CSV table of C-alpha atoms and ligand atoms in Angstrom, one decimal:
chain,number,residue,atom,x,y,z
C,1,MET,CA,28.8,12.6,-55.0
C,2,LYS,CA,27.4,14.9,-57.3
C,3,LYS,CA,28.7,12.9,-60.4
C,4,ILE,CA,26.5,9.9,-59.4
C,5,ALA,CA,23.7,11.8,-61.0
C,6,LYS,CA,25.7,10.2,-64.5
C,7,LYS,CA,23.9,6.8,-63.7
C,8,LYS,CA,20.5,8.1,-64.9
C,9,LYS,CA,21.7,7.4,-68.5
C,10,TYR,CA,21.9,3.7,-67.9
C,11,THR,CA,18.5,2.0,-68.2
C,12,LYS,CA,18.6,-1.8,-67.4
C,13,LYS,CA,17.3,-1.9,-64.1
C,14,TYR,CA,17.0,-5.2,-61.6
C,15,LYS,CA,15.2,-6.2,-58.7
C,16,ILE,CA,17.6,-6.8,-56.2
C,17,CYS,CA,17.5,-8.4,-52.8
C,18,VAL,CA,20.6,-7.6,-50.4
C,19,VAL,CA,20.8,-9.9,-47.2
C,20,GLY,CA,22.4,-8.2,-44.5
C,21,ALA,CA,22.3,-4.4,-43.8
C,22,GLY,CA,25.6,-4.0,-42.3
C,23,HIS,CA,28.8,-2.1,-43.0
C,24,VAL,CA,28.6,-4.1,-46.8
C,25,GLY,CA,25.1,-4.6,-47.0
C,26,LEU,CA,23.7,-1.5,-46.1
C,27,VAL,CA,26.2,0.5,-48.3
C,28,ALA,CA,25.6,-1.7,-51.2
C,29,ALA,CA,21.9,-1.4,-51.0
C,30,ALA,CA,21.5,2.0,-50.8
C,31,CYS,CA,24.4,2.6,-53.7
C,32,PHE,CA,22.5,0.1,-55.7
C,33,ALA,CA,19.0,1.9,-55.4
C,34,GLU,CA,20.8,5.1,-56.2
C,35,LEU,CA,22.0,3.7,-59.5
C,36,GLY,CA,18.2,3.1,-60.4
C,37,HIS,CA,17.7,-0.6,-59.2
C,38,LYS,CA,14.6,-1.5,-56.7
C,39,VAL,CA,16.3,-2.9,-53.7
C,40,TYR,CA,15.0,-5.1,-51.0
C,41,CYS,CA,17.7,-4.8,-48.1
C,42,VAL,CA,16.9,-7.5,-45.3
C,43,ASP,CA,18.5,-8.3,-42.2
C,44,LYS,CA,17.6,-10.9,-39.3
C,45,ASP,CA,18.3,-8.2,-36.7
C,46,LYS,CA,14.6,-6.6,-36.6
C,47,LYS,CA,15.4,-3.9,-34.4
C,48,ARG,CA,17.6,-2.9,-37.0
C,49,ILE,CA,15.3,-3.0,-39.7
C,50,THR,CA,12.8,-0.9,-37.5
C,51,SER,CA,15.0,1.8,-37.2
C,52,LEU,CA,16.4,1.9,-40.9
C,53,LYS,CA,12.7,2.2,-41.9
C,54,LYS,CA,12.7,5.2,-39.7
C,55,LYS,CA,16.0,6.4,-41.4
C,56,SER,CA,17.9,5.8,-38.3
C,57,ILE,CA,21.4,4.3,-39.6
C,58,PRO,CA,23.2,1.8,-37.3
C,59,PHE,CA,26.6,3.2,-37.6
C,60,TYR,CA,28.5,6.0,-38.7
C,61,GLU,CA,29.6,6.1,-42.4
C,62,PRO,CA,29.9,9.4,-43.9
C,63,ASP,CA,27.2,10.2,-46.6
C,64,LEU,CA,25.3,6.9,-46.2
C,65,GLU,CA,22.4,8.7,-44.3
C,66,SER,CA,21.4,11.0,-47.0
C,67,LEU,CA,21.6,8.2,-49.6
C,68,VAL,CA,19.5,5.7,-47.6
C,69,LYS,CA,16.8,8.5,-47.1
C,70,LYS,CA,16.7,9.3,-50.8
C,71,GLY,CA,16.3,5.7,-51.4
C,72,ILE,CA,13.3,5.5,-49.0
C,73,LYS,CA,11.8,8.6,-50.5
C,74,SER,CA,11.9,7.2,-54.0
C,75,LYS,CA,10.7,3.8,-52.8
C,76,GLY,CA,13.7,2.4,-54.6
C,77,LEU,CA,15.3,1.3,-51.2
C,78,VAL,CA,12.7,-1.1,-49.1
C,79,PHE,CA,13.6,-2.4,-45.6
C,80,SER,CA,12.4,-5.7,-44.7
C,81,SER,CA,13.0,-8.6,-42.1
C,82,SER,CA,11.2,-11.2,-44.1
C,83,LEU,CA,14.0,-12.9,-46.3
C,84,PRO,CA,11.3,-15.3,-48.2
C,85,GLU,CA,9.5,-12.0,-49.2
C,86,ALA,CA,12.5,-10.3,-50.5
C,87,ILE,CA,13.7,-13.3,-52.4
C,88,THR,CA,10.5,-14.1,-54.3
C,89,LYS,CA,10.2,-10.3,-55.3
C,90,SER,CA,14.0,-10.4,-56.5
C,91,GLN,CA,15.8,-11.2,-59.6
C,92,VAL,CA,19.3,-11.0,-58.1
C,93,ILE,CA,20.3,-11.7,-54.5
C,94,PHE,CA,23.5,-10.2,-52.9
C,95,ILE,CA,24.6,-12.1,-50.0
C,96,ALA,CA,26.1,-9.5,-47.5
C,97,VAL,CA,26.2,-11.2,-44.1
C,98,GLY,CA,29.0,-11.4,-41.8
C,99,THR,CA,31.5,-14.1,-42.0
C,100,PRO,CA,33.2,-13.9,-38.4
C,101,PRO,CA,36.3,-15.5,-37.1
C,102,GLN,CA,36.2,-18.8,-35.2
C,103,ALA,CA,38.6,-19.9,-32.7
C,104,ASP,CA,40.7,-22.1,-35.2
C,105,GLY,CA,41.0,-18.8,-37.5
C,106,SER,CA,38.6,-20.3,-40.0
C,107,ALA,CA,35.3,-18.2,-41.2
C,108,ASP,CA,32.1,-19.1,-39.6
C,109,LEU,CA,29.9,-19.2,-42.6
C,110,THR,CA,26.6,-20.5,-40.8
C,111,ALA,CA,24.9,-17.1,-41.9
C,112,ILE,CA,26.0,-17.7,-45.3
C,113,GLU,CA,24.6,-21.2,-45.5
C,114,ASN,CA,21.4,-20.3,-43.6
C,115,VAL,CA,20.4,-17.9,-46.3
C,116,ALA,CA,21.5,-20.2,-49.1
C,117,GLN,CA,18.8,-22.6,-47.6
C,118,VAL,CA,16.1,-20.1,-47.6
C,119,ILE,CA,17.1,-19.0,-51.0
C,120,ALA,CA,16.5,-22.9,-52.3
C,121,LYS,CA,13.5,-22.7,-50.4
C,122,ASN,CA,12.1,-19.7,-52.3
C,123,LEU,CA,13.3,-20.1,-55.8
C,124,ASN,CA,10.1,-18.9,-57.5
C,125,SER,CA,11.9,-18.1,-60.5
C,126,TYR,CA,15.4,-18.2,-62.4
C,127,LYS,CA,17.8,-16.1,-59.8
C,128,LEU,CA,21.1,-15.0,-59.7
C,129,ILE,CA,22.9,-15.4,-56.2
C,130,VAL,CA,25.8,-13.3,-55.6
C,131,GLY,CA,28.3,-13.6,-52.6
C,132,LYS,CA,29.4,-10.1,-51.7
C,133,SER,CA,30.8,-11.2,-48.2
C,134,THR,CA,34.4,-12.2,-47.9
C,135,VAL,CA,34.7,-16.0,-48.1
C,136,PRO,CA,37.5,-18.5,-48.5
C,137,VAL,CA,37.5,-20.5,-51.8
C,138,TRP,CA,35.0,-22.9,-52.5
C,139,THR,CA,32.3,-21.1,-50.9
C,140,GLY,CA,30.3,-20.4,-54.2
C,141,ARG,CA,30.7,-24.1,-54.9
C,142,LYS,CA,29.0,-25.0,-51.3
C,143,ILE,CA,26.1,-22.5,-51.8
C,144,LYS,CA,25.5,-24.0,-55.2
C,145,GLU,CA,25.6,-27.4,-53.7
C,146,ILE,CA,23.0,-26.3,-50.8
C,147,ILE,CA,20.6,-24.9,-53.0
C,148,HIS,CA,20.7,-27.7,-55.4
C,149,ARG,CA,20.0,-29.9,-52.2
C,150,TYR,CA,16.8,-28.0,-50.9
C,151,LYS,CA,15.4,-26.2,-53.7
C,152,LYS,CA,11.7,-27.6,-54.4
C,153,ASN,CA,11.1,-27.0,-57.9
C,154,GLY,CA,12.9,-27.1,-61.4
C,155,ASN,CA,13.8,-23.4,-61.6
C,156,ASP,CA,17.2,-22.4,-62.7
C,157,PHE,CA,19.5,-20.4,-60.8
C,158,ASP,CA,23.2,-19.1,-61.2
C,159,VAL,CA,25.8,-18.6,-58.5
C,160,ALA,CA,28.2,-15.8,-58.6
C,161,SER,CA,31.2,-14.1,-56.7
C,162,ASN,CA,31.6,-10.5,-56.6
C,163,PRO,CA,33.7,-9.5,-53.3
C,164,GLU,CA,33.8,-6.1,-51.9
C,165,PHE,CA,36.6,-3.7,-51.3
C,166,LEU,CA,35.0,-0.9,-49.8
C,167,ARG,CA,36.7,0.9,-47.3
C,168,GLU,CA,34.7,2.1,-44.1
C,169,GLY,CA,34.7,5.8,-43.9
C,170,LYS,CA,34.9,6.0,-47.8
C,171,ALA,CA,32.4,3.1,-48.4
C,172,ILE,CA,29.9,5.1,-50.7
C,173,TYR,CA,33.0,6.9,-52.5
C,174,ASP,CA,34.5,3.5,-53.3
C,175,PHE,CA,31.3,2.0,-54.3
C,176,PHE,CA,30.9,4.6,-57.1
C,177,TYR,CA,34.5,5.0,-57.9
C,178,PRO,CA,36.2,1.6,-57.2
C,179,ASP,CA,39.4,0.8,-58.4
C,180,ARG,CA,38.1,-2.5,-59.9
C,181,ILE,CA,35.0,-4.7,-60.0
C,182,VAL,CA,35.5,-8.4,-59.7
C,183,ILE,CA,33.0,-10.6,-60.7
C,184,GLY,CA,33.5,-14.6,-60.5
C,185,VAL,CA,30.8,-16.4,-62.8
C,186,GLU,CA,30.0,-19.7,-64.5
C,187,SER,CA,27.4,-18.6,-66.9
C,188,GLU,CA,27.3,-15.8,-69.7
C,189,ARG,CA,23.9,-15.0,-68.2
C,190,ALA,CA,25.4,-14.2,-65.0
C,191,GLU,CA,28.2,-12.4,-66.0
C,192,ASN,CA,25.7,-10.2,-68.4
C,193,ILE,CA,23.7,-9.3,-65.4
C,194,LEU,CA,26.2,-8.4,-63.2
C,195,LYS,CA,27.9,-6.1,-65.9
C,196,ASP,CA,24.0,-4.4,-66.4
C,197,ILE,CA,24.0,-4.0,-62.7
C,198,TYR,CA,27.0,-1.9,-62.5
C,199,GLY,CA,26.6,-0.5,-65.6
C,200,SER,CA,26.9,3.0,-64.9
C,201,VAL,CA,30.0,2.7,-62.5
C,202,LYS,CA,33.1,3.5,-64.7
C,203,ALA,CA,35.6,0.9,-63.6
C,204,THR,CA,37.7,-1.9,-65.0
C,205,ILE,CA,35.6,-5.3,-64.5
C,206,ILE,CA,37.7,-8.3,-63.8
C,207,VAL,CA,35.7,-11.6,-65.1
C,208,THR,CA,37.0,-14.8,-63.7
C,209,ASP,CA,35.6,-18.1,-62.3
C,210,ILE,CA,34.1,-18.1,-58.9
C,211,ASN,CA,37.1,-19.7,-57.2
C,212,THR,CA,39.5,-16.9,-58.4
C,213,SER,CA,37.3,-14.3,-57.5
C,214,GLU,CA,36.7,-15.7,-53.6
C,215,LEU,CA,40.7,-15.9,-53.9
C,216,ILE,CA,41.2,-12.4,-55.0
C,217,LYS,CA,39.6,-10.9,-52.1
C,218,HIS,CA,41.7,-12.9,-49.5
C,219,ALA,CA,44.8,-12.3,-51.4
C,220,ALA,CA,44.4,-8.2,-52.0
C,221,ASN,CA,43.7,-8.1,-48.0
C,222,SER,CA,46.1,-10.4,-46.9
C,223,PHE,CA,48.9,-8.3,-49.1
C,224,LEU,CA,47.7,-5.0,-47.6
C,225,ALA,CA,48.1,-6.4,-44.1
C,226,THR,CA,51.6,-7.7,-45.0
C,227,LYS,CA,52.5,-4.2,-46.1
C,228,ILE,CA,51.4,-2.8,-42.9
C,229,SER,CA,53.3,-5.6,-40.9
C,230,PHE,CA,56.4,-5.2,-43.1
C,231,ILE,CA,56.8,-1.6,-42.3
C,232,ASN,CA,55.9,-2.1,-38.8
C,233,ALA,CA,58.6,-4.7,-38.3
C,234,VAL,CA,61.1,-2.0,-40.1
C,235,SER,CA,59.9,0.3,-37.5
C,236,ARG,CA,61.1,-2.1,-34.6
C,237,VAL,CA,64.5,-2.1,-36.1
C,238,CYS,CA,64.6,1.8,-36.4
C,239,ASP,CA,63.6,2.0,-32.8
C,240,LEU,CA,66.8,-0.1,-31.9
C,241,ALA,CA,68.9,1.4,-34.6
C,242,GLY,CA,68.0,5.1,-33.8
C,243,ALA,CA,66.8,5.6,-37.4
C,244,ASP,CA,63.2,7.1,-39.0
C,245,VAL,CA,60.9,5.0,-40.3
C,246,GLU,CA,59.0,8.0,-41.8
C,247,LYS,CA,61.5,8.7,-44.0
C,248,ILE,CA,61.9,5.2,-44.8
C,249,SER,CA,58.4,4.9,-45.7
C,250,LEU,CA,58.6,7.7,-47.9
C,251,ALA,CA,61.7,6.7,-50.0
C,252,MET,CA,60.3,3.4,-50.3
C,253,GLY,CA,57.0,4.6,-51.1
C,254,LEU,CA,58.0,6.9,-54.0
C,255,ASP,CA,59.4,3.8,-56.0
C,256,ARG,CA,56.3,2.9,-58.1
C,257,ARG,CA,56.6,-0.9,-57.7
C,258,ILE,CA,56.1,-0.4,-54.1
C,259,GLY,CA,53.7,2.4,-53.8
C,260,LYS,CA,53.1,4.8,-50.3
C,261,GLU,CA,49.8,3.4,-49.3
C,262,PHE,CA,49.6,1.2,-46.3
C,263,LEU,CA,53.3,1.9,-45.6
C,264,GLN,CA,52.9,3.8,-42.3
C,265,ALA,CA,54.0,2.3,-39.1
C,266,GLY,CA,51.9,2.3,-36.3
C,267,ILE,CA,50.1,0.3,-34.0
C,268,GLY,CA,48.9,-2.2,-36.5
C,269,TYR,CA,45.7,-2.9,-38.4
C,270,GLY,CA,42.2,-3.6,-36.9
C,271,GLY,CA,38.8,-3.5,-38.2
C,272,PHE,CA,36.3,-6.3,-39.3
C,273,CYS,CA,38.3,-7.3,-42.4
C,274,PHE,CA,42.2,-7.5,-42.3
C,275,PRO,CA,42.8,-9.7,-39.0
C,276,LYS,CA,40.2,-12.1,-40.0
C,277,ASP,CA,40.9,-12.4,-43.4
C,278,VAL,CA,44.8,-12.8,-42.9
C,279,GLU,CA,43.6,-15.7,-40.6
C,280,ALA,CA,40.7,-17.2,-42.4
C,281,PHE,CA,43.3,-17.3,-45.8
C,282,ALA,CA,45.8,-19.1,-43.7
C,283,TYR,CA,43.6,-21.4,-42.3
C,284,ILE,CA,42.1,-22.4,-46.0
C,285,SER,CA,45.4,-22.5,-47.5
C,286,LYS,CA,46.5,-25.0,-44.7
C,287,LYS,CA,43.5,-27.1,-45.5
C,288,LEU,CA,44.2,-27.2,-48.8
C,289,GLY,CA,47.7,-28.3,-48.3
C,290,TYR,CA,49.8,-24.9,-48.4
C,291,ASP,CA,51.2,-23.8,-45.1
C,292,PHE,CA,51.3,-20.2,-45.7
C,293,GLY,CA,53.7,-19.2,-42.8
C,294,LEU,CA,54.2,-15.7,-43.9
C,295,LEU,CA,50.5,-14.8,-42.8
C,296,LYS,CA,51.2,-16.1,-39.6
C,297,GLU,CA,54.0,-13.9,-38.9
C,298,VAL,CA,52.2,-10.8,-40.4
C,299,LYS,CA,49.8,-11.4,-37.8
C,300,THR,CA,52.3,-12.0,-34.9
C,301,ILE,CA,54.1,-8.8,-35.9
C,302,ASN,CA,50.7,-7.1,-35.8
C,303,GLU,CA,50.0,-8.4,-32.0
C,304,GLN,CA,53.5,-7.2,-31.2
C,305,GLN,CA,53.0,-3.6,-32.2
C,306,ARG,CA,50.3,-3.0,-29.7
C,307,SER,CA,52.3,-4.9,-26.9
C,308,ASN,CA,55.4,-2.9,-27.7
C,309,PHE,CA,53.5,0.2,-27.7
C,310,VAL,CA,52.2,-0.7,-24.2
C,311,ALA,CA,55.7,-1.4,-22.8
C,312,LYS,CA,56.8,2.0,-24.4
C,313,VAL,CA,54.3,3.9,-22.3
C,314,LYS,CA,55.3,1.8,-19.2
C,315,GLU,CA,59.0,2.5,-19.6
C,316,HIS,CA,58.4,6.1,-19.4
C,317,LEU,CA,55.4,6.2,-16.6
C,318,TRP,CA,56.9,3.3,-14.7
C,319,ILE,CA,54.0,2.4,-12.7
C,320,LEU,CA,50.7,2.4,-14.2
C,321,LYS,CA,48.3,2.0,-11.2
C,322,GLY,CA,46.8,5.2,-10.4
C,323,LYS,CA,48.2,6.9,-13.4
C,324,LYS,CA,45.8,8.8,-15.5
C,325,ILE,CA,46.1,8.3,-19.5
C,326,ALA,CA,44.0,9.8,-21.9
C,327,ILE,CA,43.0,7.7,-24.9
C,328,LEU,CA,42.5,9.9,-27.8
C,329,GLY,CA,41.0,7.6,-30.8
C,330,LEU,CA,39.0,4.4,-30.3
C,331,SER,CA,37.7,3.2,-33.7
C,332,PHE,CA,40.0,1.1,-35.7
C,333,LYS,CA,40.5,3.8,-37.8
C,334,PRO,CA,39.4,7.5,-38.6
C,335,ASP,CA,36.0,8.2,-40.0
C,336,THR,CA,34.2,5.2,-38.6
C,337,ASP,CA,32.7,4.2,-35.5
C,338,ASP,CA,33.6,0.5,-35.8
C,339,MET,CA,35.9,-0.8,-32.9
C,340,ARG,CA,35.9,-4.3,-34.2
C,341,PHE,CA,39.3,-5.9,-33.8
C,342,ALA,CA,40.5,-2.2,-33.3
C,343,PRO,CA,44.0,-2.2,-31.7
C,344,SER,CA,42.5,0.4,-29.1
C,345,VAL,CA,40.8,-2.4,-27.5
C,346,ASP,CA,43.8,-4.5,-26.3
C,347,ILE,CA,45.7,-1.5,-25.4
C,348,ILE,CA,42.9,-0.2,-23.2
C,349,LYS,CA,42.5,-3.9,-21.8
C,350,THR,CA,46.1,-3.8,-20.7
C,351,PHE,CA,46.2,-0.3,-19.2
C,352,ILE,CA,42.9,-1.3,-17.1
C,353,SER,CA,44.6,-4.6,-16.0
C,354,GLU,CA,47.7,-2.5,-15.1
C,355,GLY,CA,45.3,-0.5,-12.8
C,356,ALA,CA,45.4,2.9,-14.7
C,357,ARG,CA,42.6,5.7,-14.9
C,358,LEU,CA,41.5,6.1,-18.6
C,359,TYR,CA,39.8,8.9,-20.3
C,360,LEU,CA,38.5,7.4,-23.4
C,361,CYS,CA,37.9,9.8,-26.3
C,362,ASP,CA,36.9,9.6,-29.7
C,363,PRO,CA,34.6,11.6,-32.1
C,364,GLN,CA,32.1,8.8,-33.0
C,365,SER,CA,32.8,5.6,-31.3
C,366,LEU,CA,31.5,6.3,-27.8
C,367,ASN,CA,28.6,4.2,-27.8
C,368,GLU,CA,30.4,1.5,-29.6
C,369,ALA,CA,33.2,1.9,-26.7
C,370,LYS,CA,30.5,1.9,-24.0
C,371,LYS,CA,29.4,-1.8,-25.5
C,372,ILE,CA,33.1,-3.0,-24.7
C,373,PHE,CA,34.1,-0.9,-21.6
C,374,LYS,CA,31.4,0.1,-18.8
C,375,PRO,CA,31.7,3.6,-17.5
C,376,SER,CA,33.1,3.8,-14.0
C,377,GLU,CA,35.2,5.8,-11.5
C,378,LYS,CA,38.3,4.7,-13.5
C,379,ILE,CA,37.0,4.7,-17.2
C,380,LYS,CA,35.4,8.0,-18.3
C,381,PHE,CA,34.3,8.6,-21.8
C,382,THR,CA,34.2,12.1,-23.5
C,383,LYS,CA,34.4,13.7,-27.2
C,384,ASP,CA,36.2,16.9,-26.1
C,385,PRO,CA,39.9,15.8,-26.2
C,386,TYR,CA,40.8,18.9,-24.0
C,387,GLU,CA,38.6,17.5,-21.2
C,388,ALA,CA,40.3,13.7,-21.7
C,389,VAL,CA,43.7,15.4,-21.3
C,390,LYS,CA,43.0,17.6,-18.1
C,391,GLY,CA,45.4,16.4,-15.5
C,392,CYS,CA,46.6,13.2,-17.4
C,393,ASP,CA,50.0,11.8,-17.0
C,394,CYS,CA,50.0,10.6,-20.7
C,395,LEU,CA,48.1,11.3,-24.0
C,396,CYS,CA,47.6,8.1,-26.1
C,397,LEU,CA,47.2,8.7,-29.6
C,398,LEU,CA,45.8,5.7,-31.1
C,399,THR,CA,43.3,6.8,-34.1
C,400,GLU,CA,44.3,9.3,-36.7
C,401,TRP,CA,41.0,11.6,-36.7
C,402,GLY,CA,41.5,14.8,-38.5
C,403,GLU,CA,40.5,16.9,-35.5
C,404,PHE,CA,43.5,15.5,-33.3
C,405,LYS,CA,45.9,16.6,-35.9
C,406,GLU,CA,44.5,20.1,-35.3
C,407,LEU,CA,44.6,19.9,-31.4
C,408,ASP,CA,46.0,23.2,-29.8
C,409,LEU,CA,49.2,21.4,-28.4
C,410,LYS,CA,49.9,24.5,-26.3
C,411,ARG,CA,46.8,24.4,-24.7
C,412,VAL,CA,47.2,20.4,-24.5
C,413,LYS,CA,50.4,20.9,-22.7
C,414,LYS,CA,48.9,23.5,-20.1
C,415,LEU,CA,46.3,21.0,-19.2
C,416,MET,CA,48.3,17.8,-18.7
C,417,GLN,CA,49.7,17.1,-15.3
C,418,TYR,CA,52.8,15.4,-17.2
C,419,PRO,CA,53.6,16.4,-20.8
C,420,LEU,CA,54.1,12.8,-22.4
C,421,ILE,CA,52.3,11.9,-26.1
C,422,ALA,CA,52.7,8.5,-27.1
C,423,ASP,CA,51.6,8.9,-30.7
C,424,GLY,CA,50.8,5.2,-31.9
C,425,ARG,CA,50.0,6.6,-35.4
C,426,ASN,CA,52.9,8.9,-36.1
C,427,MET,CA,50.8,11.8,-36.5
C,428,PHE,CA,52.8,14.6,-35.2
C,429,ASN,CA,56.3,15.7,-35.8
C,430,LYS,CA,58.6,14.5,-33.4
C,431,GLN,CA,60.9,17.7,-33.7
C,432,ARG,CA,57.8,20.1,-33.1
C,433,ILE,CA,56.3,18.1,-30.3
C,434,SER,CA,59.7,18.0,-28.3
C,435,LYS,CA,60.3,22.1,-29.2
C,436,LEU,CA,56.8,22.5,-27.4
C,437,GLY,CA,58.4,20.8,-24.3
C,438,PHE,CA,56.7,17.3,-24.4
C,439,GLU,CA,58.3,14.0,-24.0
C,440,TYR,CA,57.3,12.1,-27.1
C,441,ILE,CA,57.0,8.4,-28.1
C,442,GLY,CA,56.7,7.3,-31.8
C,443,ILE,CA,56.9,4.4,-33.7
C,444,GLY,CA,60.2,3.6,-35.3
C,445,LYS,CA,61.2,7.4,-34.9
B,501,NAD,P1,28.2,-6.4,-40.5
B,501,NAD,O1,28.5,-7.3,-39.4
B,501,NAD,O2,28.4,-4.9,-40.2
B,501,NAD,O3,27.0,-6.9,-41.1
B,501,NAD,C1,26.6,-8.0,-41.1
B,501,NAD,C2,25.1,-8.0,-41.1
B,501,NAD,O4,24.5,-9.4,-41.5
B,501,NAD,C3,24.3,-7.9,-39.7
B,501,NAD,O5,23.4,-6.7,-39.9
B,501,NAD,C4,23.7,-9.1,-39.3
B,501,NAD,O6,22.4,-9.2,-38.4
B,501,NAD,C5,23.3,-9.7,-40.9
B,501,NAD,N1,23.1,-11.2,-41.0
B,501,NAD,C6,23.7,-11.9,-40.3
B,501,NAD,N2,22.9,-13.5,-40.6
B,501,NAD,C7,21.8,-12.9,-41.2
B,501,NAD,C8,21.0,-13.8,-42.0
B,501,NAD,N3,21.0,-15.2,-41.8
B,501,NAD,N4,20.0,-13.2,-42.6
B,501,NAD,C9,19.8,-11.8,-42.7
B,501,NAD,N5,20.7,-11.0,-41.9
B,501,NAD,C10,21.8,-11.7,-41.5
B,501,NAD,O7,29.2,-7.0,-41.5
B,501,NAD,P2,30.0,-6.1,-42.6
B,501,NAD,O8,31.2,-5.3,-42.0
B,501,NAD,O9,28.8,-5.8,-43.3
B,501,NAD,O10,30.7,-7.5,-43.4
B,501,NAD,C11,29.7,-8.3,-44.1
B,501,NAD,C12,30.8,-9.1,-45.1
B,501,NAD,O11,31.3,-8.1,-46.1
B,501,NAD,C13,31.9,-10.0,-44.2
B,501,NAD,O12,32.1,-10.9,-44.8
B,501,NAD,C14,33.1,-8.9,-44.5
B,501,NAD,O13,34.4,-9.7,-44.1
B,501,NAD,C15,33.0,-8.3,-45.9
B,501,NAD,N6,33.6,-7.0,-45.9
B,501,NAD,C16,33.6,-6.1,-44.9
B,501,NAD,C17,34.0,-5.0,-45.2
B,501,NAD,C18,34.2,-3.9,-44.2
B,501,NAD,O14,34.9,-3.0,-44.4
B,501,NAD,N7,33.3,-3.9,-43.4
B,501,NAD,C19,34.6,-4.7,-46.4
B,501,NAD,C20,34.7,-5.7,-47.2
B,501,NAD,C21,34.1,-6.8,-47.3
């Protein structure tokens, strides 16, 4: 992260309020402060703000802690639970609150509405209000309507959209070295402010209207999810045909029109973005009059990958009741402790319902996991993979953490009661594993 030092050359600084100190908001707040802006980071969760003031980070994200500490020390980053106060002190307000899924697949925009109302009531000067949360198209328009409806004076404002594309686990890097920055605006003033704010970040800036900007985010995430589901569907055909999906991914990915990213078969995508964004995009498309059937299939294939994985394990172990299964990897992907909509959750729940005894292992997610699964005689937790596999009938690999790649497999085999590896992320080479004397379950190979 040393290259960030270049930023100092850029002089135009803003007073920024970031609403929401979550995976997106906290990262954005710390990074904006690093760029030299004065940042007020607000969250309605008072406990979170109290711990942040004490420099305690609420989730695992590489490099975030040092950046937050630096921001606090320089006084460029201030945490607060008073939204009105932060708004009145700021020129630009980034909204980075959660937009969770509702039962019908639509995004719950209650938090966005609440924040818009507070902004309206505290509009003490011109402000630029920027949507950073992932939202359905027309949300910016609604924010504008709400502010007009509730504002108490003639002060002017602009609404803009600046969707976030960061990847958890690489969030700080992605902020400073993004593939692109998208800004959706309605005025030159808003465009110039956003260009100033990101002035020292070297990236292609795509300027568009607000509706298009909102749609870019939904389209991008849905496309990535589609790529994953596509290769997962191919993996099912490979299982049936006795072919190797990894070789297919390699050959397909070398075609530059396709690209190799997001083309690895496995137990499917999870996390706080893809599942909800695919659903929300299908929902809003339908509401607008277009039935985006492709996205429904993307979701179905994704869900089937989990049940198909469990079915394969059952095929090998026959009865799961009483069997000991080690689960290596709980977070929805490596380098994060985030377990929201992680494939591991559904797989573990099925194993539990079948009466298996589980040893859950993850380098970072154990605290999150304990919020979902209560420790008991049948569910144990450890950070140590060798402890997890001791006496087990099957090792299920569900997240491709680097440390699992480095496992001493000879030692693992000695510790296991029965040497069966179910590799949900195709991390291991099948031939090598088989040579070591393991039975191996892969995805499409
Ligand atoms: P999060 O759940 O980690 O954080 C949201 C935060 O907002 C929470 O701390 C919550 O307490 C706070 N909040 C909610 N309502 C509030 C209110 N009225 N006032 C103040 N604070 C409030 O969520 P996240 O992962 O940071 O995601 C935020 C948005 O960014 C979502 O729309 C998400 O889809 C999008 N996004 C997430 C990622 C990601 O990788 N997590 C990436 C890109 C975009």
